[in-house]
Every structure is written in C-alpha cells, then in structure tokens.
PDB file of C-alpha atoms in Angstrom:
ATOM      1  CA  UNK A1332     -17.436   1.312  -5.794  1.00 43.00           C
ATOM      2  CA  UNK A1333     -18.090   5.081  -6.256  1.00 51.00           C
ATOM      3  CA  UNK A1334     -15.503   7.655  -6.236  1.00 57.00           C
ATOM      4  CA  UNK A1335     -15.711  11.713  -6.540  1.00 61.00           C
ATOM      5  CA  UNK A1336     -15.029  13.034 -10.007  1.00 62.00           C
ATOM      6  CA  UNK A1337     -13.001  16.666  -9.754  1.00 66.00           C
ATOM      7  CA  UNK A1338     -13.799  19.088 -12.047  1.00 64.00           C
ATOM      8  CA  UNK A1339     -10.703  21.100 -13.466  1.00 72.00           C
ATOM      9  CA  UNK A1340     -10.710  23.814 -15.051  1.00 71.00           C
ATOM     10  CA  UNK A1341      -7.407  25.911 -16.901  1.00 77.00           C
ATOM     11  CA  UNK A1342      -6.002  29.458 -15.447  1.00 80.00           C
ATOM     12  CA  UNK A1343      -7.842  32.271 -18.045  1.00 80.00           C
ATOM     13  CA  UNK A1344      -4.974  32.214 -21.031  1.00 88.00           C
ATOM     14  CA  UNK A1345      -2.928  29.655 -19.618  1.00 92.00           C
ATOM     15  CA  UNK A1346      -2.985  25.858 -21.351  1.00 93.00           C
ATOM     16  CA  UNK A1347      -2.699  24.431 -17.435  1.00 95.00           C
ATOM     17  CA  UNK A1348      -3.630  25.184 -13.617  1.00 93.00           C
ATOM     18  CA  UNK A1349      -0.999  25.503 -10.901  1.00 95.00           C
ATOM     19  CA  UNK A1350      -1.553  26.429  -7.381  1.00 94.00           C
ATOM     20  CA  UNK A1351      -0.503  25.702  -3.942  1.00 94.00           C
ATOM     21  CA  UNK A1352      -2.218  22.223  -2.265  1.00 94.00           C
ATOM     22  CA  UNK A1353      -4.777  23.075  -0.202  1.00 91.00           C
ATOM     23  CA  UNK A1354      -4.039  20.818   2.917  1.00 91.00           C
ATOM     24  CA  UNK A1355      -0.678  23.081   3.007  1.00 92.00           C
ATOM     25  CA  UNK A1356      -1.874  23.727   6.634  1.00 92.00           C
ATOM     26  CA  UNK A1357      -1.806  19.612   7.893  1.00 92.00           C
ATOM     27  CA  UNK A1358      -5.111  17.749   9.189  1.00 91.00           C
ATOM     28  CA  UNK A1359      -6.349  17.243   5.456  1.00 90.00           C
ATOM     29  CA  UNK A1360      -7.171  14.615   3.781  1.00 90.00           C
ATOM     30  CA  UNK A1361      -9.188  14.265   0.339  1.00 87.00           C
ATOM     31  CA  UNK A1362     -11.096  10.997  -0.253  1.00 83.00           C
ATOM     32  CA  UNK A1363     -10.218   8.783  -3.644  1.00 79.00           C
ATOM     33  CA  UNK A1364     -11.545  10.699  -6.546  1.00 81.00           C
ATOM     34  CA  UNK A1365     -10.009  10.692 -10.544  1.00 80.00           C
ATOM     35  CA  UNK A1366     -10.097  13.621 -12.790  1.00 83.00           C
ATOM     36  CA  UNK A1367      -9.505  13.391 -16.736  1.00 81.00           C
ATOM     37  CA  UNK A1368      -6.536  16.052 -16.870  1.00 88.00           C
ATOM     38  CA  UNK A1369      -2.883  14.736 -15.531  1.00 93.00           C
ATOM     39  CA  UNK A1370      -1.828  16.485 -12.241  1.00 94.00           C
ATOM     40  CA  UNK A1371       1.560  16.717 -10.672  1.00 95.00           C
ATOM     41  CA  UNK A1372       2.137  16.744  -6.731  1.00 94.00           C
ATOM     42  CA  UNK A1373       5.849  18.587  -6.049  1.00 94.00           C
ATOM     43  CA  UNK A1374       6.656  18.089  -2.577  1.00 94.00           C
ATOM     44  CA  UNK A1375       8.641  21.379  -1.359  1.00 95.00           C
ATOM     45  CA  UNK A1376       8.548  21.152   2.437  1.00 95.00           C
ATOM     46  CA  UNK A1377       6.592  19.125   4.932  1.00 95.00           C
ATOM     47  CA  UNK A1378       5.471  15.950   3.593  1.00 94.00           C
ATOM     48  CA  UNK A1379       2.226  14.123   1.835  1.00 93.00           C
ATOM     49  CA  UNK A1380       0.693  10.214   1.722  1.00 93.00           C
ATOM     50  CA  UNK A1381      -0.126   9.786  -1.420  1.00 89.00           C
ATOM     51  CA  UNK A1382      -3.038   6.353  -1.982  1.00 89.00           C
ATOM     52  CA  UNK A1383      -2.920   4.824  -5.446  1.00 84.00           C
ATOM     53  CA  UNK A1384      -3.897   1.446  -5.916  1.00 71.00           C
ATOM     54  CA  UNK A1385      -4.149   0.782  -2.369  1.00 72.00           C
ATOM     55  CA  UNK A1386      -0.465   1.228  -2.129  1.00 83.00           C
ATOM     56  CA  UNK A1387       0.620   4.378   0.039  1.00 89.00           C
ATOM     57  CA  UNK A1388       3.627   6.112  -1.543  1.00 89.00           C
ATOM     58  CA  UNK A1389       5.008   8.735   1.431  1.00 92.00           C
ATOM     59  CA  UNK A1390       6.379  11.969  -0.337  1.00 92.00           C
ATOM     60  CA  UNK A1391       8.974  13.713   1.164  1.00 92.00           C
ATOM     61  CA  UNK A1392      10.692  17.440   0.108  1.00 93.00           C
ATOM     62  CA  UNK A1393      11.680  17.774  -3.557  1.00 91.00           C
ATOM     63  CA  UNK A1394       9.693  14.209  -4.372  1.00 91.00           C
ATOM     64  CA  UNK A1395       7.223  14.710  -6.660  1.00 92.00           C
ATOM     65  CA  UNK A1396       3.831  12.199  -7.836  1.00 91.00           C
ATOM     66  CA  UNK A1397       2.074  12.136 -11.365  1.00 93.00           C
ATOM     67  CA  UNK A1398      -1.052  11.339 -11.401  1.00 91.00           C
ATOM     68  CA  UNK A1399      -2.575  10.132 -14.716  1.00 88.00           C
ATOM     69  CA  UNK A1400      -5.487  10.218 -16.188  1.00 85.00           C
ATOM     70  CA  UNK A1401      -8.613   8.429 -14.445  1.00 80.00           C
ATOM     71  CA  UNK A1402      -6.087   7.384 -12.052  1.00 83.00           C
ATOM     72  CA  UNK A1403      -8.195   6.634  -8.801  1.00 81.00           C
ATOM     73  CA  UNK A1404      -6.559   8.460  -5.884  1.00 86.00           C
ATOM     74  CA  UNK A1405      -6.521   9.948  -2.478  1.00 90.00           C
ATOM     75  CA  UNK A1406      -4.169  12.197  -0.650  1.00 93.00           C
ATOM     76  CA  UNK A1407      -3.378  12.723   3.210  1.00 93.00           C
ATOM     77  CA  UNK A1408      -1.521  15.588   5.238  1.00 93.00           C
ATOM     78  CA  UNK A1409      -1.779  15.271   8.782  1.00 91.00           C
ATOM     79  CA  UNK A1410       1.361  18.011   8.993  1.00 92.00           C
ATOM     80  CA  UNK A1411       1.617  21.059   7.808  1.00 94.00           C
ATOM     81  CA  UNK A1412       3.640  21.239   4.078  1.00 95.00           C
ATOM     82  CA  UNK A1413       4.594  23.564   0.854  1.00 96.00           C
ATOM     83  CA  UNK A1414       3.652  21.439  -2.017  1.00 96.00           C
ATOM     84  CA  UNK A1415       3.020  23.144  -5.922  1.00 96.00           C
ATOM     85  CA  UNK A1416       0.075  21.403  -7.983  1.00 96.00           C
ATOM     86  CA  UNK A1417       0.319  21.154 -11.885  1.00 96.00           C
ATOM     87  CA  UNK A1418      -2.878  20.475 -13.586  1.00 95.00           C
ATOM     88  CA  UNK A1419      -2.653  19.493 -17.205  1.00 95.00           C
ATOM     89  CA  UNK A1420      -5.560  18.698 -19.573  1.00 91.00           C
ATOM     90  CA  UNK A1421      -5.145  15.706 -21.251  1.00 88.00           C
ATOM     91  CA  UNK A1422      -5.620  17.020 -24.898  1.00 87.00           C
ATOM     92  CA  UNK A1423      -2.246  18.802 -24.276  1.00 92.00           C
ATOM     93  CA  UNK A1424      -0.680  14.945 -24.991  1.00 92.00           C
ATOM     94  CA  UNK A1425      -3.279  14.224 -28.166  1.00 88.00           C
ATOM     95  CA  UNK A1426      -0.299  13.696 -30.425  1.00 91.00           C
ATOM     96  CA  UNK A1427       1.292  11.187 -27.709  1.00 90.00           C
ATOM     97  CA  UNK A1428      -1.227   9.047 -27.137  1.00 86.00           C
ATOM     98  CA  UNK A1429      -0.583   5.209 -27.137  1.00 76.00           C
ATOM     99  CA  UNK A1430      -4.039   3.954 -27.265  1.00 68.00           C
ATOM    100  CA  UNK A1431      -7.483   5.717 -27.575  1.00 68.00           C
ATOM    101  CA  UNK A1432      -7.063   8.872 -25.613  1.00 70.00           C
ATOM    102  CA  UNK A1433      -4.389   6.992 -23.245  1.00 80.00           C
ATOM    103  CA  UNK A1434      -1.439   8.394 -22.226  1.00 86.00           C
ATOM    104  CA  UNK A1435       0.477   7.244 -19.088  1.00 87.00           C
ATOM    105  CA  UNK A1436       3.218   8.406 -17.053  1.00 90.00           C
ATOM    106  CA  UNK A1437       5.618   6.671 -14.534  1.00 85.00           C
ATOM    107  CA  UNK A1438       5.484   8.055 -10.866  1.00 69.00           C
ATOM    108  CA  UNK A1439       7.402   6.044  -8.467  1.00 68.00           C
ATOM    109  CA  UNK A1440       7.465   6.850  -5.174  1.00 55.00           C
ATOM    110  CA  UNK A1441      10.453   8.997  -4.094  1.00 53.00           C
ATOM    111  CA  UNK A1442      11.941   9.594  -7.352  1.00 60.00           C
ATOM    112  CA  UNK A1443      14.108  12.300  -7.958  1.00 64.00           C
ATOM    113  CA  UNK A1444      14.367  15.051 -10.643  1.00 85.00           C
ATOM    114  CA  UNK A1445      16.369  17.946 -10.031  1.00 89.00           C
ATOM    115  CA  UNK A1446      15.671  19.735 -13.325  1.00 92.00           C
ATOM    116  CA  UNK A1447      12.336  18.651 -12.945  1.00 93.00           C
ATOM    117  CA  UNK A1448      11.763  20.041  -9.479  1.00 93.00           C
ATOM    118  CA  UNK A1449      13.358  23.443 -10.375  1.00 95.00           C
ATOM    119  CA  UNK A1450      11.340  24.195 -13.193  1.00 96.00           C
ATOM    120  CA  UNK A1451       8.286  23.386 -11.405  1.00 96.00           C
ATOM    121  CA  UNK A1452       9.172  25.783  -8.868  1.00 96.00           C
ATOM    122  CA  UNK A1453      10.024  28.242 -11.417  1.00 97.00           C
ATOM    123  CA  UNK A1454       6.705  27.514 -13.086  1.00 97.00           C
ATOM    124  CA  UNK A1455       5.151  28.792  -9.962  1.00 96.00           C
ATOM    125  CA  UNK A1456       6.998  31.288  -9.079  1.00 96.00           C
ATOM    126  CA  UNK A1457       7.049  33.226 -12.639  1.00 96.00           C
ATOM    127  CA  UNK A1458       2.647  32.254 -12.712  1.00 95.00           C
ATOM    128  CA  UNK A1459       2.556  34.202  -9.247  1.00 93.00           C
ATOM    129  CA  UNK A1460       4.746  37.202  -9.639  1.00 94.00           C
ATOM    130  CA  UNK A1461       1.875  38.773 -11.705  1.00 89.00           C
ATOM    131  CA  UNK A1462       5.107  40.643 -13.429  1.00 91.00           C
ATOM    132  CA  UNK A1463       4.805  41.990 -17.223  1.00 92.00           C
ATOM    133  CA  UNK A1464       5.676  39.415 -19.696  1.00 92.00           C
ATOM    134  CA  UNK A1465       5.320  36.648 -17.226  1.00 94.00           C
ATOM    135  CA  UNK A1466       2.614  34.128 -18.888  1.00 94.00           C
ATOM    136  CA  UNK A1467       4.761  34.212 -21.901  1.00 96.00           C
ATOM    137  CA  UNK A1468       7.576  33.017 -19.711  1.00 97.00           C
ATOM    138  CA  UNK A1469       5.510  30.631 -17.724  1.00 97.00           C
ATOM    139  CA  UNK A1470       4.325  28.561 -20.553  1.00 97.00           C
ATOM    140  CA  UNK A1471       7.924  28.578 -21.576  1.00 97.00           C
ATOM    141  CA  UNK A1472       8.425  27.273 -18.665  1.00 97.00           C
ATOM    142  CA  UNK A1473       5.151  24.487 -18.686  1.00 97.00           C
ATOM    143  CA  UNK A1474       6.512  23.072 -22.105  1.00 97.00           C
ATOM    144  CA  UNK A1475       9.659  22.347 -20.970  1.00 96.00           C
ATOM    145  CA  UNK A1476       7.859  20.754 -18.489  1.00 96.00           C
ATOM    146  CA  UNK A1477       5.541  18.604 -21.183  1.00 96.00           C
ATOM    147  CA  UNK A1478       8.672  17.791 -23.119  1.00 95.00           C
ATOM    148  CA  UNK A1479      10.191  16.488 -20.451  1.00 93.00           C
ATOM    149  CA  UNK A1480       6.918  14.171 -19.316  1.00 94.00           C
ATOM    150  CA  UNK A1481       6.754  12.732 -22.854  1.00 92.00           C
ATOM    151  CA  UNK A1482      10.398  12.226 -22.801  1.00 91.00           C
ATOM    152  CA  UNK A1483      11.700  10.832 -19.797  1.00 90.00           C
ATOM    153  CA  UNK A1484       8.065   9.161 -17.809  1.00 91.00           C
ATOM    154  CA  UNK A1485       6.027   8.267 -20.246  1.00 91.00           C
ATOM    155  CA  UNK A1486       5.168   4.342 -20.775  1.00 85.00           C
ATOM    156  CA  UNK A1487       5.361   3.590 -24.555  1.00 80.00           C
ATOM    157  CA  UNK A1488       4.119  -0.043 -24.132  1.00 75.00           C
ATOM    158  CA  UNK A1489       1.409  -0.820 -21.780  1.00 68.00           C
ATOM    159  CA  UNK A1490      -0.350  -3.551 -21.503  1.00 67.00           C
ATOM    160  CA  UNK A1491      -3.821  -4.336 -22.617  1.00 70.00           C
ATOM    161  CA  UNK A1492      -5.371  -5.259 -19.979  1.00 64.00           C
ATOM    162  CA  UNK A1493      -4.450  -2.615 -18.415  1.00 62.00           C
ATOM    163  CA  UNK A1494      -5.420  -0.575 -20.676  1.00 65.00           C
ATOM    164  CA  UNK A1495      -8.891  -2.390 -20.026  1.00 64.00           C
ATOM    165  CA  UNK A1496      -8.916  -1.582 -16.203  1.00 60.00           C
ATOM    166  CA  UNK A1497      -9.003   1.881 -16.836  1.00 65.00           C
ATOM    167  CA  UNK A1498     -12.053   1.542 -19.893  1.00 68.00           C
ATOM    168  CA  UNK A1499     -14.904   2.624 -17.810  1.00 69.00           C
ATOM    169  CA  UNK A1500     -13.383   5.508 -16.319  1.00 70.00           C
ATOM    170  CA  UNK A1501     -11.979   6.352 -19.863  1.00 73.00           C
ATOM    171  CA  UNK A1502     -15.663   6.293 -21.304  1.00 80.00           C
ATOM    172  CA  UNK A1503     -17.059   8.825 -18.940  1.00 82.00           C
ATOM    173  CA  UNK A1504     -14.313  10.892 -19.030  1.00 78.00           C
ATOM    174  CA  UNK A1505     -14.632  11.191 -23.024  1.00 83.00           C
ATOM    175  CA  UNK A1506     -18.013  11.899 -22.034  1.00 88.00           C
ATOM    176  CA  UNK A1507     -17.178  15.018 -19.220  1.00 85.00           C
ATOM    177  CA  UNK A1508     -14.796  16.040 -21.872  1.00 82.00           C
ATOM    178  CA  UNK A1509     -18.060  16.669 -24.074  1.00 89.00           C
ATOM    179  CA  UNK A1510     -19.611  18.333 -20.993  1.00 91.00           C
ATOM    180  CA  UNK A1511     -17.402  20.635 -20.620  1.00 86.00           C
ATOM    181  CA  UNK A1512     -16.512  21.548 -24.378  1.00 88.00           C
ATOM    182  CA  UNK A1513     -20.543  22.317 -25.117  1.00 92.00           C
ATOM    183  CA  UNK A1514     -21.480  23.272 -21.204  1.00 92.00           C
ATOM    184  CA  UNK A1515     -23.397  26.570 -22.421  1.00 92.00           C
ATOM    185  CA  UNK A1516     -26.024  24.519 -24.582  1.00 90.00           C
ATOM    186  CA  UNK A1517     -28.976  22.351 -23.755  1.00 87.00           C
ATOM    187  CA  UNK A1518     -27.068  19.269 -22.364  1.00 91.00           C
ATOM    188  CA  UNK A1519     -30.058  17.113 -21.436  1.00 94.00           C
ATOM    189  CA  UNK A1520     -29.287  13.507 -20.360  1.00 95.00           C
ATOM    190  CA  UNK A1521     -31.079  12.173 -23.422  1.00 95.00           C
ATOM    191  CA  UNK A1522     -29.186  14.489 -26.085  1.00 94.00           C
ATOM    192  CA  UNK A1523     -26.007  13.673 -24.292  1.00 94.00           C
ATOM    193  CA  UNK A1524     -26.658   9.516 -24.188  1.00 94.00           C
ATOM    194  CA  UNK A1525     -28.058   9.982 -27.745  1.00 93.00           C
ATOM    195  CA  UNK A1526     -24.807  11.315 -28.867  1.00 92.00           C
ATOM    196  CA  UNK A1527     -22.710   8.393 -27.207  1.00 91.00           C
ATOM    197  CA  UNK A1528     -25.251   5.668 -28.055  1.00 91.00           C
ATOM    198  CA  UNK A1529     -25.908   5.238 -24.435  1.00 92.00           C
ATOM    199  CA  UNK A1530     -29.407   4.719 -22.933  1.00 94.00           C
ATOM    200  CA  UNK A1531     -30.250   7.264 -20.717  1.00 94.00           C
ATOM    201  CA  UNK A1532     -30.484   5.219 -17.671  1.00 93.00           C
ATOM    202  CA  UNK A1533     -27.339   3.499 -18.519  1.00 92.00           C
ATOM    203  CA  UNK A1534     -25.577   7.012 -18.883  1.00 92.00           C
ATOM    204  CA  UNK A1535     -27.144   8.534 -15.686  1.00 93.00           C
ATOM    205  CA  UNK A1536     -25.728   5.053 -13.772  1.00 88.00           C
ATOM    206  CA  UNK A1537     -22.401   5.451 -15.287  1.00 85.00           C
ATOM    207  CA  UNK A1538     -22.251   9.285 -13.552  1.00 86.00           C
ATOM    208  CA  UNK A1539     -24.018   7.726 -10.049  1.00 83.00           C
ATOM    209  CA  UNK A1540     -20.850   4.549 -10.377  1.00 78.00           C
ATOM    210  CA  UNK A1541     -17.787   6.680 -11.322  1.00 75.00           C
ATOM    211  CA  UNK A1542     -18.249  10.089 -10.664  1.00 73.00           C
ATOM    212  CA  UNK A1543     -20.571   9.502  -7.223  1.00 74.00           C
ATOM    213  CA  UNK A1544     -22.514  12.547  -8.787  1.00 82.00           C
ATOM    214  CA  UNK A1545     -25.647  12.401 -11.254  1.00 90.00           C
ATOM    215  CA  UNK A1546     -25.687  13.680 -14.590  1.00 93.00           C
ATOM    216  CA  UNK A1547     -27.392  17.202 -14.095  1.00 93.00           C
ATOM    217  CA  UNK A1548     -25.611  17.702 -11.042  1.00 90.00           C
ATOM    218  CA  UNK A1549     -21.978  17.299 -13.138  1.00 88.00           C
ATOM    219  CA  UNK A1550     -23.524  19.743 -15.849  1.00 93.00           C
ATOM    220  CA  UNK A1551     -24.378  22.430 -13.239  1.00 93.00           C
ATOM    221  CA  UNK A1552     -21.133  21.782 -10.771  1.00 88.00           C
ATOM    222  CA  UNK A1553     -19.032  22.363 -14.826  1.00 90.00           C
ATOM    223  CA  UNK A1554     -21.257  25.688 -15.361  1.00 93.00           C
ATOM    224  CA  UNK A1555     -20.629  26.853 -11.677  1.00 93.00           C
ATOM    225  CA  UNK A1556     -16.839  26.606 -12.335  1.00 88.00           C
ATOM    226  CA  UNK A1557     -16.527  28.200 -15.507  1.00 91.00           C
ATOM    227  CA  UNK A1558     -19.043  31.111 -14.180  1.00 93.00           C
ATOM    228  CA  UNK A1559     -16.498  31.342 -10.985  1.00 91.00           C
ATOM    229  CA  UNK A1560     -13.756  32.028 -13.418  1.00 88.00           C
ATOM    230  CA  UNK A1561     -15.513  34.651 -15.098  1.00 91.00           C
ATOM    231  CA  UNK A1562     -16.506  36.462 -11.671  1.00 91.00           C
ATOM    232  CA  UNK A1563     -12.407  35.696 -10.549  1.00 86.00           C
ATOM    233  CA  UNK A1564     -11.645  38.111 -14.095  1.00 85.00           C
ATOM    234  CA  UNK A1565     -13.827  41.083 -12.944  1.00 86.00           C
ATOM    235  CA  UNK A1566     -14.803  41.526 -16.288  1.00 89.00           C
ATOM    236  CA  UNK A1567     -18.346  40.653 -16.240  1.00 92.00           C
ATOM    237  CA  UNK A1568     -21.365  40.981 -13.879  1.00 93.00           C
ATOM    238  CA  UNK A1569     -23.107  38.456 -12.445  1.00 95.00           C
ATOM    239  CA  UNK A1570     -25.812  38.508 -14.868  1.00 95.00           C
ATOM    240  CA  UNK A1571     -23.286  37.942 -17.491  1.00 95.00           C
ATOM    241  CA  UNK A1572     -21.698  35.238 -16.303  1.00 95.00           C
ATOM    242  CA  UNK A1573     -24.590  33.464 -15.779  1.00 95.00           C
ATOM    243  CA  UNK A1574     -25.692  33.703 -19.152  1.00 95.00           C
ATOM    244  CA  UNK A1575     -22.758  32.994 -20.529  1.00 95.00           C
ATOM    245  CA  UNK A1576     -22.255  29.965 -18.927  1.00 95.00           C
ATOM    246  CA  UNK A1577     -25.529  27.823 -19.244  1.00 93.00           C
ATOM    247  CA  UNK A1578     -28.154  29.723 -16.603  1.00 95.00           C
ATOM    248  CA  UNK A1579     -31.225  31.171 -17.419  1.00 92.00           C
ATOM    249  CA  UNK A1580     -30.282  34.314 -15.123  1.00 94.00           C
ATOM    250  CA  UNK A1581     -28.761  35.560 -12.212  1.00 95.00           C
ATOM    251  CA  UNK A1582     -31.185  33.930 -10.089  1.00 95.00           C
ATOM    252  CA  UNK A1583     -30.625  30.284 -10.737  1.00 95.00           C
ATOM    253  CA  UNK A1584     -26.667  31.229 -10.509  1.00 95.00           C
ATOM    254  CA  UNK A1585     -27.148  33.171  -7.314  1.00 95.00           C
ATOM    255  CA  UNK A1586     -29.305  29.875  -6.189  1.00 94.00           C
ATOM    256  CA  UNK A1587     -26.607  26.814  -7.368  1.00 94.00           C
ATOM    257  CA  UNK A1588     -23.434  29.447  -6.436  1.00 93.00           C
ATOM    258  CA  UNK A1589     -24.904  29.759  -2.688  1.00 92.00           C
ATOM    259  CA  UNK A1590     -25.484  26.148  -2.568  1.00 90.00           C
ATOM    260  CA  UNK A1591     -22.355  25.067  -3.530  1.00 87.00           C
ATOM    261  CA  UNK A1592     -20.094  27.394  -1.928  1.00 86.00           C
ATOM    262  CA  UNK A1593     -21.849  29.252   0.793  1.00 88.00           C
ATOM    263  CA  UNK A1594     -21.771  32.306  -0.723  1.00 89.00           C
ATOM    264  CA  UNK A1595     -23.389  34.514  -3.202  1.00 93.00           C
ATOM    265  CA  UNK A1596     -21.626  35.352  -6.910  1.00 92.00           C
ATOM    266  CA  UNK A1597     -21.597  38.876  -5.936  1.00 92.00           C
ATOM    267  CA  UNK A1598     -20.337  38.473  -2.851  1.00 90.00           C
ATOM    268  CA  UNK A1599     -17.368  35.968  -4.667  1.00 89.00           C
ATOM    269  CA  UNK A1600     -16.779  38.741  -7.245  1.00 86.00           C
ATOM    270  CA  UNK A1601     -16.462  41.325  -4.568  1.00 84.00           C
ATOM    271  CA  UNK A1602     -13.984  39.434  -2.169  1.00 80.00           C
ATOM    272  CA  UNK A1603     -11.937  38.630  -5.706  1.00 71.00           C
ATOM    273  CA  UNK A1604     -12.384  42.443  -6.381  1.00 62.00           C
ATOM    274  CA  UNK A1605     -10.899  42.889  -2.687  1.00 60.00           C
ATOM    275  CA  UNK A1606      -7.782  40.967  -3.198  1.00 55.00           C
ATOM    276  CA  UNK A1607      -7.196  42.398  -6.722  1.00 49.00           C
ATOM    277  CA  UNK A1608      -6.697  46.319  -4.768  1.00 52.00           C
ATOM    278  CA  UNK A1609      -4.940  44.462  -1.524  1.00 51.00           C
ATOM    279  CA  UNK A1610      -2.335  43.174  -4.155  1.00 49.00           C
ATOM    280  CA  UNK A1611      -3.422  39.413  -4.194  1.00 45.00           C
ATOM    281  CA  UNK A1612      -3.967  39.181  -7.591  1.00 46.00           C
ATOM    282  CA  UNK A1613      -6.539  36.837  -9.526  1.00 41.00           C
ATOM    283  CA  UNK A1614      -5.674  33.222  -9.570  1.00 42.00           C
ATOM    284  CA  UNK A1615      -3.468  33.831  -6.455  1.00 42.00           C
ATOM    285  CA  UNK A1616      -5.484  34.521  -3.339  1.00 40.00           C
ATOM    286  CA  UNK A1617      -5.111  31.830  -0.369  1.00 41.00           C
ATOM    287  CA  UNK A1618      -8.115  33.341   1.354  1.00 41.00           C
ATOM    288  CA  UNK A1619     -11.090  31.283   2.053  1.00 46.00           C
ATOM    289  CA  UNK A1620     -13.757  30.424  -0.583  1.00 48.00           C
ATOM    290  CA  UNK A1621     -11.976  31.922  -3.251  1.00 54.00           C
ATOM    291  CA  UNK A1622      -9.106  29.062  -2.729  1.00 53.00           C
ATOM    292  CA  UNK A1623     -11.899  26.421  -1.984  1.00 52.00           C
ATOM    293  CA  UNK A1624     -13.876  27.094  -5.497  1.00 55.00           C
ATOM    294  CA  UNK A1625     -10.477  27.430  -7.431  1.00 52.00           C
ATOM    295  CA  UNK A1626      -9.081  24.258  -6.963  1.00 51.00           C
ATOM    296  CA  UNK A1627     -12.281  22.773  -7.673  1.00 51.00           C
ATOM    297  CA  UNK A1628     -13.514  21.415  -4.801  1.00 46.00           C
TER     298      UNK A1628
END
C-alpha cells in the first residue's frame, strides 16, 4: 500500500518547525502519509480526527497527539479549529534512541498535560511575536518541551516486532535523511543505491511503495523546499537560490517552482517581500501559497 511521504523542513535558526494546522478553517482532510521528524498536534479550539492504525482518536481542546517517526497517519477537520503544530527532527533524540534510529513516544487519545499544553502555546506565541530576543526564548521554551517528551512519553521497552513493523519505513527514511543532508550534490539514483547497497531498481521501488513518489521526484520536491526557504529570507535572488540548492539556474527552478506551486519564485519572493512591509513577518504569513509551500505540502 502506498502512502505520501511529507517533506519537513526546520524554521531558518530554529532546531524545529511550528505553525498553525492548515485545515484551521474545517472541510480538510489530509490522506495517510509518514514523515521522518516527530510532530505534535495541540488541540486549542475546535476539534480534529486523528487516523493511526486504523483506529480514530477524536481530539478535543487542550488534547494534544504525537506522532512518531514513520508513523503512518491521516488527519480530518470537517469544523473549523485553532490547533499549534510542532515539528521535530528526529536527530534532536540521537542520544535517546532505543534501537537503531528508534525513538517512540506514547500518545493516547485525550490525554491531558497542562504544563505541556501551556508551553506549547507559549512556544508559539514567543516564535510569532517576531519580538527582540525571542528565538533565544523560544528554544528555551522547545527544550523544555524535549525534556519533557523523553521524560514523561517516551517507551523505554518496545517490542521487537514492533520494532520490525516499522523497518521498511525506517530504511527509507535513513535514506531521505541522506537526501536531504547532501541535496545540493549530484544525487543520482545509482550513487544514492550504491551508497546503501541497494540496486537501483530496488531503491527506486522502495520510493514508488512508501513514499508514493519516485526517486528524482523526492530529490527535486527536497531542493524546491529548501530553495522556498531561502526566497521566504529575502536574502537571496532567485538565481541564488537556485544554485544554491541543487538547480542548474533560474530556469529549471522557475520551471519545478511553477509546477509545484502555481506560481513563479519571484513572484513567491515578492508576496513574502509583501507580508514582511504589511507586518506579517517571515515564517508567519497565513496567506495563500506562502502557507501551502511552508508546511510542506
């Protein structure tokens, strides 16, 4: 069975990604997909379904869901809802690991966490205040946060075969983890299964299984975020982003950028631009694209 791989990619100088849930506004629903990083759902108005194992676990306000690693999931919000989303890589946990780059957190449904909850809304409140000072006090905030996790929800003994369940997904995402460490070289599909001790047609099936995406389309959808990010800063052109991030010019970005996201990179850096002088701030705009490409969809 195939499911969507997201790709996620860190705020510029912060060790995570937060943001408001893009079906805030009801009638959403995102199909099952898995990511490598850990990401937290805080619930604080409306309501979600959350689909994890085939079991539905309703969320209501100040419930909060982690999702692990390669956990296969889908989310649905028919109603409108205010809910904060906390991205974490998963080499934030390396020295918590209880198997080969396995970590795994409780999340059962409806639990409550007071001190959890607050600083999660703190998180995002200090992250979008754009004051002075205010990533050093949000990643205060964020490793409270991790202590917490590897204090209080995470499973010390799990068993092996689940640990097995979760080996294929766990391979490829070693693998994206690669990707996206080295995305501004030649990543060709041979170099890349040569490197694993993959064949190449066993590597490119792999990416067509468990990501539903093939191999050079993952390398170029990794290159297109990381070139957003740089267009979201303002501090390079469009021509410099694309060489910086893996393109042969701005051409071929201009040509995957449109493709992707219906728009042009110039046209993205100008409407980021826009919101920068209207007082949005990078990182912070709810308005259209900008949102859609930032929480990598």
């Amino acid at each position: 069975m195939q499911f969507s791989h997201e790709i996620i990619v860190p705020e510029v100088g912060y060790p995570f990604k937060i943001f408001l849930f893009e079906g805030g506004s009801g009638n959403y629903y995102r199909e099952k997909h898995w990511h490598r990083s850990v990401e937290i759902f805080a619930v604080c108005g409306g309501e979600l379904d959350f689909y994890i194992d085939d079991r539905k676990c309703h969320l209501e306000p100040d419930d909060f869901m982690i999702v692990n690693s390669n956990e296969v999931h889908a989310i649905a919000s028919p109603l409108p809802n205010e809910t904060i989303v906390l991205q974490i890589p998963l080499k934030m946990y390396v020295d918590y690991f209880t198997g080969e780059q396995f970590i795994w957190f409780t999340h059962e449904p409806g639990r409550r966490d007071e001190h959890f909850m607050e600083l999660l809304k703190e998180l995002y409140q200090v992250y979008a205040s754009g004051e002075t000072g205010c990533d050093m006090k949000a990643k205060s905030i964020f490793y409270q946060l991790m202590y917490l996790l590897v204090k209080d929800y995470r499973l010390t003994e799990v068993d092996e075969d689940f640990m097995r369940k979760n080996k294929n997904l766990n391979r490829l995402s070693m693998i994206t983890s690669y990707i996206k460490e080295n995305y501004t070289g030649d990543l060709t599909l041979d170099r890349v299964a040569g490197i694993f001790d993959y064949s190449p047609n066993y590597l490119s099936r792999m990416f067509h299984n468990y990501a539903g995406i093939t191999f050079k389309g993952y390398v170029q959808s990794v290159r297109l975020r990381y070139a957003a990010r740089d267009l979201e800063s303002g501090r390079y052109s469009v021509t410099e982003a694309a060489l910086r991030n893996g393109f042969s010019g701005s051409k071929a970005l201009a040509r995957a950028f449109q493709k992707k996201y219906g728009v042009l990179p110039s046209e993205y850096r100008n409407g980021m631009e826009s919101d920068l002088k209207s007082g949005y701030g990078a990182g912070k705009s709810d308005r259209g694209f900008s949102k859609k490409i930032k929480n990598g969809h």
